[in-house]
Structure formats: C-alpha cells, structure tokens
Coordinates of C-alpha atoms in Angstrom, one line a residue:
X1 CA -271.7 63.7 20.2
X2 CA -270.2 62.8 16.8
X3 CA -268.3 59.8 16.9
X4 CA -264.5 60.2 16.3
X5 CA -263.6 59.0 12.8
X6 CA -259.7 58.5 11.9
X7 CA -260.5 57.9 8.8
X8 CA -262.5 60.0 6.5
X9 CA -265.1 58.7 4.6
X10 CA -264.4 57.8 1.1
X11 CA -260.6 57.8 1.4
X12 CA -259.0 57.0 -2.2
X13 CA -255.3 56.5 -1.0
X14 CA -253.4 55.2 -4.1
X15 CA -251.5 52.8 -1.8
X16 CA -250.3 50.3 -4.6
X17 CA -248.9 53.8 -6.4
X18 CA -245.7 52.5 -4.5
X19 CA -245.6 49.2 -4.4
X20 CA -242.5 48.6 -6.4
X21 CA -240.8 50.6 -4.1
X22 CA -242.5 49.1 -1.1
X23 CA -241.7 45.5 -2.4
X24 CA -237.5 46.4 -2.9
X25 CA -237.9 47.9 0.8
X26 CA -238.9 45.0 2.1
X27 CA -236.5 42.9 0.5
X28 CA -233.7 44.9 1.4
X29 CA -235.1 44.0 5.2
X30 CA -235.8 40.5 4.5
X31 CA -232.0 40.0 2.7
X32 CA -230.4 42.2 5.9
X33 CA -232.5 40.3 8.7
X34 CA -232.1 37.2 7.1
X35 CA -228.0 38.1 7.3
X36 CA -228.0 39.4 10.7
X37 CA -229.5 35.7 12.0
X38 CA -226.8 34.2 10.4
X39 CA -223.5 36.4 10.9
X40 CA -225.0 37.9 14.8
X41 CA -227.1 34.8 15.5
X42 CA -229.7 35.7 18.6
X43 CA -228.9 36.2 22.3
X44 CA -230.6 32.9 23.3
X45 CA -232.5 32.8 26.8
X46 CA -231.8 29.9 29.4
X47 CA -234.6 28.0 27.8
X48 CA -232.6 27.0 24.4
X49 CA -229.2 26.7 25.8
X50 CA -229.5 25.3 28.8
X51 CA -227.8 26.0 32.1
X52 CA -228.4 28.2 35.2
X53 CA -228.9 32.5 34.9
X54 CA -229.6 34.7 37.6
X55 CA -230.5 38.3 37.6
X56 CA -229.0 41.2 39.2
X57 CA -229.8 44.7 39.8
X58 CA -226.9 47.1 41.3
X59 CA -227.1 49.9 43.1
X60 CA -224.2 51.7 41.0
X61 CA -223.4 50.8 37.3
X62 CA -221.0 48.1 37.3
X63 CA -218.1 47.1 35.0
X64 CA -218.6 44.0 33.1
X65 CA -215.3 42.8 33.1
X66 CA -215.0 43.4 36.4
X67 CA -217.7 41.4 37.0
X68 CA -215.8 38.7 35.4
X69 CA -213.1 38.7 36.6
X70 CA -214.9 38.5 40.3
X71 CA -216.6 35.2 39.1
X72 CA -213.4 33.0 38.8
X73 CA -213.2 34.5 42.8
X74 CA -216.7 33.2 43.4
X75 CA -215.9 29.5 42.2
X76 CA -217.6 30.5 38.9
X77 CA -216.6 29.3 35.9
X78 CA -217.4 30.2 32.2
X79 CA -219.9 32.4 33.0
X80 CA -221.7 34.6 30.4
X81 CA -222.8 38.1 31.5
X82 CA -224.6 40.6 30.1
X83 CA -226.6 43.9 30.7
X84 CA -230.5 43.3 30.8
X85 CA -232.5 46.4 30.1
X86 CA -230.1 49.2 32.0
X87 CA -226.1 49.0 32.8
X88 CA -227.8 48.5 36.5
X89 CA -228.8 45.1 35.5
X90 CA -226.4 42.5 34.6
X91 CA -228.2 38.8 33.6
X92 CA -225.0 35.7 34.6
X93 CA -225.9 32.7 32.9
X94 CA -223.3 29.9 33.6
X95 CA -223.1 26.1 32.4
X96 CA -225.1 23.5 34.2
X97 CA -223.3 20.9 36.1
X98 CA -224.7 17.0 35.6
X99 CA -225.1 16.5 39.3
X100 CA -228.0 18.3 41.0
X101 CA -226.2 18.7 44.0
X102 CA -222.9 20.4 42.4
X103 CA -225.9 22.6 40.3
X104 CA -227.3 23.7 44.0
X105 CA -223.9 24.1 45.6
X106 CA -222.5 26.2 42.1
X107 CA -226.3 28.7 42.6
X108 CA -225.4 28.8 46.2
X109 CA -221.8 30.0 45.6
X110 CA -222.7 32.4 43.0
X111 CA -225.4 34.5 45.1
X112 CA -223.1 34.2 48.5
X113 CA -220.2 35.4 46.1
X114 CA -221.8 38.5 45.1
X115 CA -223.9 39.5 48.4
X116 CA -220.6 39.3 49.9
X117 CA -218.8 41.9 46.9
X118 CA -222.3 43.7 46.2
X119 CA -224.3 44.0 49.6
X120 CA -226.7 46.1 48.0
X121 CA -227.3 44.0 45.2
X122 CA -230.7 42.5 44.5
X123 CA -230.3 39.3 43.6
X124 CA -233.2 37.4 41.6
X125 CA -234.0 33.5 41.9
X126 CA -231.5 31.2 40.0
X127 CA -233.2 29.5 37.0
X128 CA -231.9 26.4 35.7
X129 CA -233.0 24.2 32.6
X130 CA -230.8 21.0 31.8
X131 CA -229.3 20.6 28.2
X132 CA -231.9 18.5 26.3
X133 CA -234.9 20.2 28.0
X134 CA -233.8 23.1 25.9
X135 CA -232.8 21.5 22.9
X136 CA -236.3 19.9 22.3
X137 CA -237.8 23.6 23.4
X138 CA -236.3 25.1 20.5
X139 CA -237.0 22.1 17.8
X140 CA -240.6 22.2 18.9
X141 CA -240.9 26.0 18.8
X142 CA -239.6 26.0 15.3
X143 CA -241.9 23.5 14.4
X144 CA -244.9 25.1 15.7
X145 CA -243.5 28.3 13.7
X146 CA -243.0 26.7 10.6
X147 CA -246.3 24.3 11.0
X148 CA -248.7 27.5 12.4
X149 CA -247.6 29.5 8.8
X150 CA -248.1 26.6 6.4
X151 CA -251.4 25.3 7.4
X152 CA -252.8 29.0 7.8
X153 CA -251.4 29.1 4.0
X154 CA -253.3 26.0 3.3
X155 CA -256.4 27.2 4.5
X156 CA -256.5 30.3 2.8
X157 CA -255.6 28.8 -0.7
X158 CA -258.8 26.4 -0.4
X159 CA -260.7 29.2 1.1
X160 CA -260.1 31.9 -1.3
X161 CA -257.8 31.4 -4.3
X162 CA -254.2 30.0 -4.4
X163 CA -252.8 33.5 -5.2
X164 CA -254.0 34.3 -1.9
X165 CA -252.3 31.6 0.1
X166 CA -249.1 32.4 -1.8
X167 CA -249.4 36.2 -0.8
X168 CA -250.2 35.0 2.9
X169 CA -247.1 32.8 2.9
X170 CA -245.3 35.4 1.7
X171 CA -246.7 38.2 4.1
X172 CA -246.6 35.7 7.0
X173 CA -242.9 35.1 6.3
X174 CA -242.0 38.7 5.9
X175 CA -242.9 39.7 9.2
X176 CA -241.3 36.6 11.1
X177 CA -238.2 37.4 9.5
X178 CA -238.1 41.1 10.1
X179 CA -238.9 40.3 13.8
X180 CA -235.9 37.9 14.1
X181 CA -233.8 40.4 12.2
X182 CA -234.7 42.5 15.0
X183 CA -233.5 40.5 17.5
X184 CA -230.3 39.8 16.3
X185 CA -230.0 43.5 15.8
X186 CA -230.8 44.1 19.7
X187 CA -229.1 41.3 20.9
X188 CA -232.4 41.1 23.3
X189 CA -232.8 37.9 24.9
X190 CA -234.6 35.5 22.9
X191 CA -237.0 33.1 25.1
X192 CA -239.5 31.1 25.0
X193 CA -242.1 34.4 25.2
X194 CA -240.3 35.4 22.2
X195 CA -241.9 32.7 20.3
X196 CA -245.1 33.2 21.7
X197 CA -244.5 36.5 20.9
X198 CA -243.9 35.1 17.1
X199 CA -247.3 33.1 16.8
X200 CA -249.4 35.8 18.3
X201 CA -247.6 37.7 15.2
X202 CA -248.4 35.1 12.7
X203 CA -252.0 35.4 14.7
X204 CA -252.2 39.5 14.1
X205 CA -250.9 39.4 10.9
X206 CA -252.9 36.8 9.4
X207 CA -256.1 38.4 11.0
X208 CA -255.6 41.9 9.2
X209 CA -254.8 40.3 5.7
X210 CA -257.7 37.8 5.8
X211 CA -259.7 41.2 6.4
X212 CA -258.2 42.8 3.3
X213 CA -258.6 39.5 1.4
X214 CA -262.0 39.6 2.3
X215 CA -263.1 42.7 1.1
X216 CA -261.2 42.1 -2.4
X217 CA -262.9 38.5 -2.6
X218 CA -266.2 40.7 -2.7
X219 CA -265.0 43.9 -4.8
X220 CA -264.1 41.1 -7.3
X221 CA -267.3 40.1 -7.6
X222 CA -269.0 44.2 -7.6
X223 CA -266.7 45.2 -10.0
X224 CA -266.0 42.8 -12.7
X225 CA -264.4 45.6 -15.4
X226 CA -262.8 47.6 -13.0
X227 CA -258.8 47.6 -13.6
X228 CA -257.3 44.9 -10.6
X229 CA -254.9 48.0 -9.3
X230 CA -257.8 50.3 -8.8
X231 CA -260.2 47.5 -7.3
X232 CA -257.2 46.2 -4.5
X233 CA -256.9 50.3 -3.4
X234 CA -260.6 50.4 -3.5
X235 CA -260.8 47.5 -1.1
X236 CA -257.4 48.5 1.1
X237 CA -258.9 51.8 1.4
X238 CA -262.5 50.8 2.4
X239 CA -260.9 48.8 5.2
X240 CA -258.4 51.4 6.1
X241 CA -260.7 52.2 8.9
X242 CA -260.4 49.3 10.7
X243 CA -257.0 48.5 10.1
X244 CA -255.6 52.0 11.6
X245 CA -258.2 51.6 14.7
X246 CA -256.8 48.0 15.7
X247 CA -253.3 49.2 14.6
X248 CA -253.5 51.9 16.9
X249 CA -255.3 50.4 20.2
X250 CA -252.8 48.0 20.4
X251 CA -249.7 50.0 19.3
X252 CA -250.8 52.4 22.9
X253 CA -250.8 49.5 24.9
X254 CA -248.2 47.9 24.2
X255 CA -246.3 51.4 24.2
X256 CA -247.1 52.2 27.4
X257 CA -245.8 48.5 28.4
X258 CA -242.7 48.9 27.0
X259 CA -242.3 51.9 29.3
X260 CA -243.6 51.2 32.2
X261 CA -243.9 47.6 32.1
X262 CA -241.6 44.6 34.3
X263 CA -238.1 43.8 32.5
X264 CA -239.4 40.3 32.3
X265 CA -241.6 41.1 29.2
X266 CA -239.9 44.1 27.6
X267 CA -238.8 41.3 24.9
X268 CA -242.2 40.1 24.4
X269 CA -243.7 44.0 23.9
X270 CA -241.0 44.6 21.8
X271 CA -241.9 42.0 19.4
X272 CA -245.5 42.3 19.5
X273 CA -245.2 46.1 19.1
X274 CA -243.0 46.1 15.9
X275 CA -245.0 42.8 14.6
X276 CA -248.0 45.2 14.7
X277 CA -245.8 47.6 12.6
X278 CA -244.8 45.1 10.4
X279 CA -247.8 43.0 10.0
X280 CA -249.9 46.5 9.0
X281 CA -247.3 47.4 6.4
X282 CA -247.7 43.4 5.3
X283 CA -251.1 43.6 5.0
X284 CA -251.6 46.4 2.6
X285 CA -248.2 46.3 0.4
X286 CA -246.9 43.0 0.6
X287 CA -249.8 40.4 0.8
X288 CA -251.9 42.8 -1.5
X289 CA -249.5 43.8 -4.2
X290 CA -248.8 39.8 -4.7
X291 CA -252.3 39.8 -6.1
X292 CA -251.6 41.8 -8.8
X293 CA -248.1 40.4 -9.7
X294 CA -249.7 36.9 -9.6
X295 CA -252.2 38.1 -11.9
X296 CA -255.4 37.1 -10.0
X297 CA -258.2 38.4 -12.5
X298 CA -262.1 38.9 -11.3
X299 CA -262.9 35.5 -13.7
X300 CA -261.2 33.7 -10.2
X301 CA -264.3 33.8 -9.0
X302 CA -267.1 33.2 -11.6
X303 CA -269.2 30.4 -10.8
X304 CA -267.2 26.9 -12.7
X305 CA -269.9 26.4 -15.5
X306 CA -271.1 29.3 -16.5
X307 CA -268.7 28.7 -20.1
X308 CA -267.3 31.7 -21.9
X309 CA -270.5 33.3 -22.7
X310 CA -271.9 33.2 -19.5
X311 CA -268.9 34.8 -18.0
X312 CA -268.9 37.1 -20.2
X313 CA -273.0 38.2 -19.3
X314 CA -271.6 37.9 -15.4
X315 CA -269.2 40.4 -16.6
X316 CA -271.7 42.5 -18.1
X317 CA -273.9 41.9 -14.8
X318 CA -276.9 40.2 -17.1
X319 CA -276.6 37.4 -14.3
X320 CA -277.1 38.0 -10.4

C-alpha cells in the first residue's frame, strides 16, 4: 500500500509572496486582542479572584435574573452568575467570608436554597479558594508566562543567531496574545488550566518554529547565493510536511474534545486548539518573515576566521 502523503513532493508554495499582508493581519489581531484585555478584561475563574463557585445544571433553561433575585432569598449575597457552556448551566461564584465556619454555613445555604427552588437541579461541589491563595496564583502564573518566553528566546539567540531569538520572541508573543484576545472575546472562564493551556502553547509553538529554524540554519549553509526570500520558502516548504501532519493530528483530537469532551476542559481545548491555529500561522509567516526583515544573510553562519576571501571561496563552495 502507498503511504498517504498530504503533501506532494517538491511543493514550491510562495508563502512569503504575502507576508506583508500576513504581517498587517496579524497586527490588526495583536492591536484588537491587546484592546479587548484591557476594555473587556477576562472572565477570571475562582482560582484568581477568590471566593466560593458552584455549578449548576437545570433541567429547563433558567432566567438569570431570576436567578438573582432568588439569591438574596437564599441568604446569598453579591453573588456573580453566569451561563457555563449551555443556558442549562449557570456557574454562582459568591465572596468568601473570613471565618470558615460562616464560608461552610453560606455553601450550605446556597445548595439547600436552590434544591429547595430547583428539585431537579444538579448541583456540583462548592469550590472555595481564600483571597491571597489566588492573588499569588495569578502573580506566579504570569511569571512563569513571561519567564517560559524569555529564556526560550535566550536559548535560541545563543543557539542559532540573534535574529532568530528576536523572531521567536516575537512569534511566541503573537500567539499568547491572540489567545488572551480570545478569551476576552468569549468571556470563557479563565483558570488555572488556561495557563497551562498558555505554556503548552508557548511549548507547540516554539517546537514547530525551532523546526523551521532548523531547516533554514542548514539551507543557509547549501545555498550560499540563493536570494534569502527564495531560500526561507525553500526551507518552509521542505518542512510543510511535517508541519500540516502534527497540525492536523492534534487539530482532530482536540476537535473531537471540544465536542464531546466534559465542560470542565472545554476552556482548556479551546485554547490549545486555536494555539495550534495560531502557532502554525506563527511559524511560517511571522517568526520566518522576521528573518528577512532583520536582514539575516547566509555570511551569519560562516565559520569566524575565514576573513573576506575565505568567505568569499565558502560562498563559491571552494571550501567544505
């Protein structure tokens, strides 16, 4: 049986063609996401604001400000709610009280209060996380964020060239921001599986360019006269392969999770399934098109003392 290739051989896909275009795209997305964090902020989870949510599930659709309204009745006070995946599922987050008695007695009165209005109701388990629990969960989860990207840009610029590590900064930014743009879009709870979500992004994304950078590294070396455009479609397209098989075997999973999969991680596919979308487009027009407007030239990687007229034999392959 022949194997299945989606990917011809010898593709020649002029794929930096359109990078200007590309490049405005994906600063339109960067400037909107970017404004949509500040002007909608996110729908945090329980873990970065603190307090006590439960999760219910009704029979019937139910009104939301109903709902409310019924809380005050239950001995509930400022309590947030908010539909969670259908308008059969209604998440009620309400402020923590100091005292872990009153926080037992306020969980007990909230689930009595709404088996008594609701006996069909399913009612999940009450979570609670104190205050400063979830103030240091969100410092350190911005840290790691912000620490995971800058030493993975580190590496790469000692590794490669520091064209490179700009371009992965850069690409490594791009999808992070899209993904939070995303979510304050949505309005989908943002958790602490969100931010795992976010470093198995940085994870992907970094993976699939280092591949790409790979591959250029070496064509740099091949094809010392060839024009830099031609040789970073040359090596795009002779990794295309690869990229589009990964791309796609996760893309199905993660489909089919987001369809059939528990409510409890439909935030976390989400994420991970347009952070494969995004880091795929990264990969080929962002991190690779910052190449050639950084003007990384073949001579990058001629050996240090080799003097003009050695590199200029290299160029003309006289040397090994």
């Amino acid at each position: 049986m022949r194997p299945l290739k989606l990917v011809p051989d010898h593709t020649n896909i002029a794929f930096l063609k359109h990078r200007v275009v590309a490049m405005i795209l994906s600063l339109l997305l960067l400037g909107g996401s970017i404004v949509l964090c500040f002007v909608n902020g996110f729908n945090l989870g329980i873990d970065f604001i603190g307090g006590q949510m439960v999760r219910v599930t009704f029979q019937q659709p139910v009104e939301l400000d109903t709902l409310r309204s019924q809380m005050q009745g239950f001995g509930v006070e400022d309590a947030t709610i908010q539909t969670f995946g259908s308008d059969r599922e209604v998440s009620i987050r309400t402020p923590l009280p100091e005292d872990s008695e009153a926080a037992d007695a306020a969980a007990t009165r909230l689930r009595d209060g709404i088996q008594q209005a609701y006996p069909t109701a399913q009612i999940g388990a009450v979570e609670s996380v104190s205050g400063k629990v979830s103030g240091e969960l969100f410092e350190t989860g911005a840290l790691a964020l912000g620490l995971a990207m800058l030493a993975i840009s580190l590496y790469i610029w000692f590794r490669f060239e520091w064209q490179f590590g700009v371009g992965a900064l850069f690409a490594l930014f791009h999808d992070v921001v899209l993904t939070l743009g995303f979510f304050a879009l949505t309005q989908l709870e943002f958790d602490l599986n969100i931010v795992a979500a976010l470093l198995t992004i940085i994870g992907y994304s970094l993976n699939d360019t280092i591949v790409v950078y790979d591959r250029i590294r070496e064509n740099m070396r091949k094809h010392r006269r060839m024009a830099m455009a031609d040789l970073l479609d040359l090596s795009i397209n002779e990794t295309l392969a690869r990229t589009v098989v990964t791309s796609l075997s996760l893309g199905i999973t993660l489909g089919v999770l987001l369809i059939l999969g528990p409510d409890v991680i439909f935030g976390f596919t989400a994420a991970m399934l347009l952070g494969i979308v995004i880091g795929t487009f990264s990969s080929v027009y962002v991190s690779a098109a910052i190449l050639l407007w950084l003007k990384l030239k073949p001579d990058s990687f001629l050996p240090k003392d080799v003097g003009p007229q050695g590199a200029e034999r290299v160029r003309s392959k006289e040397l090994p």
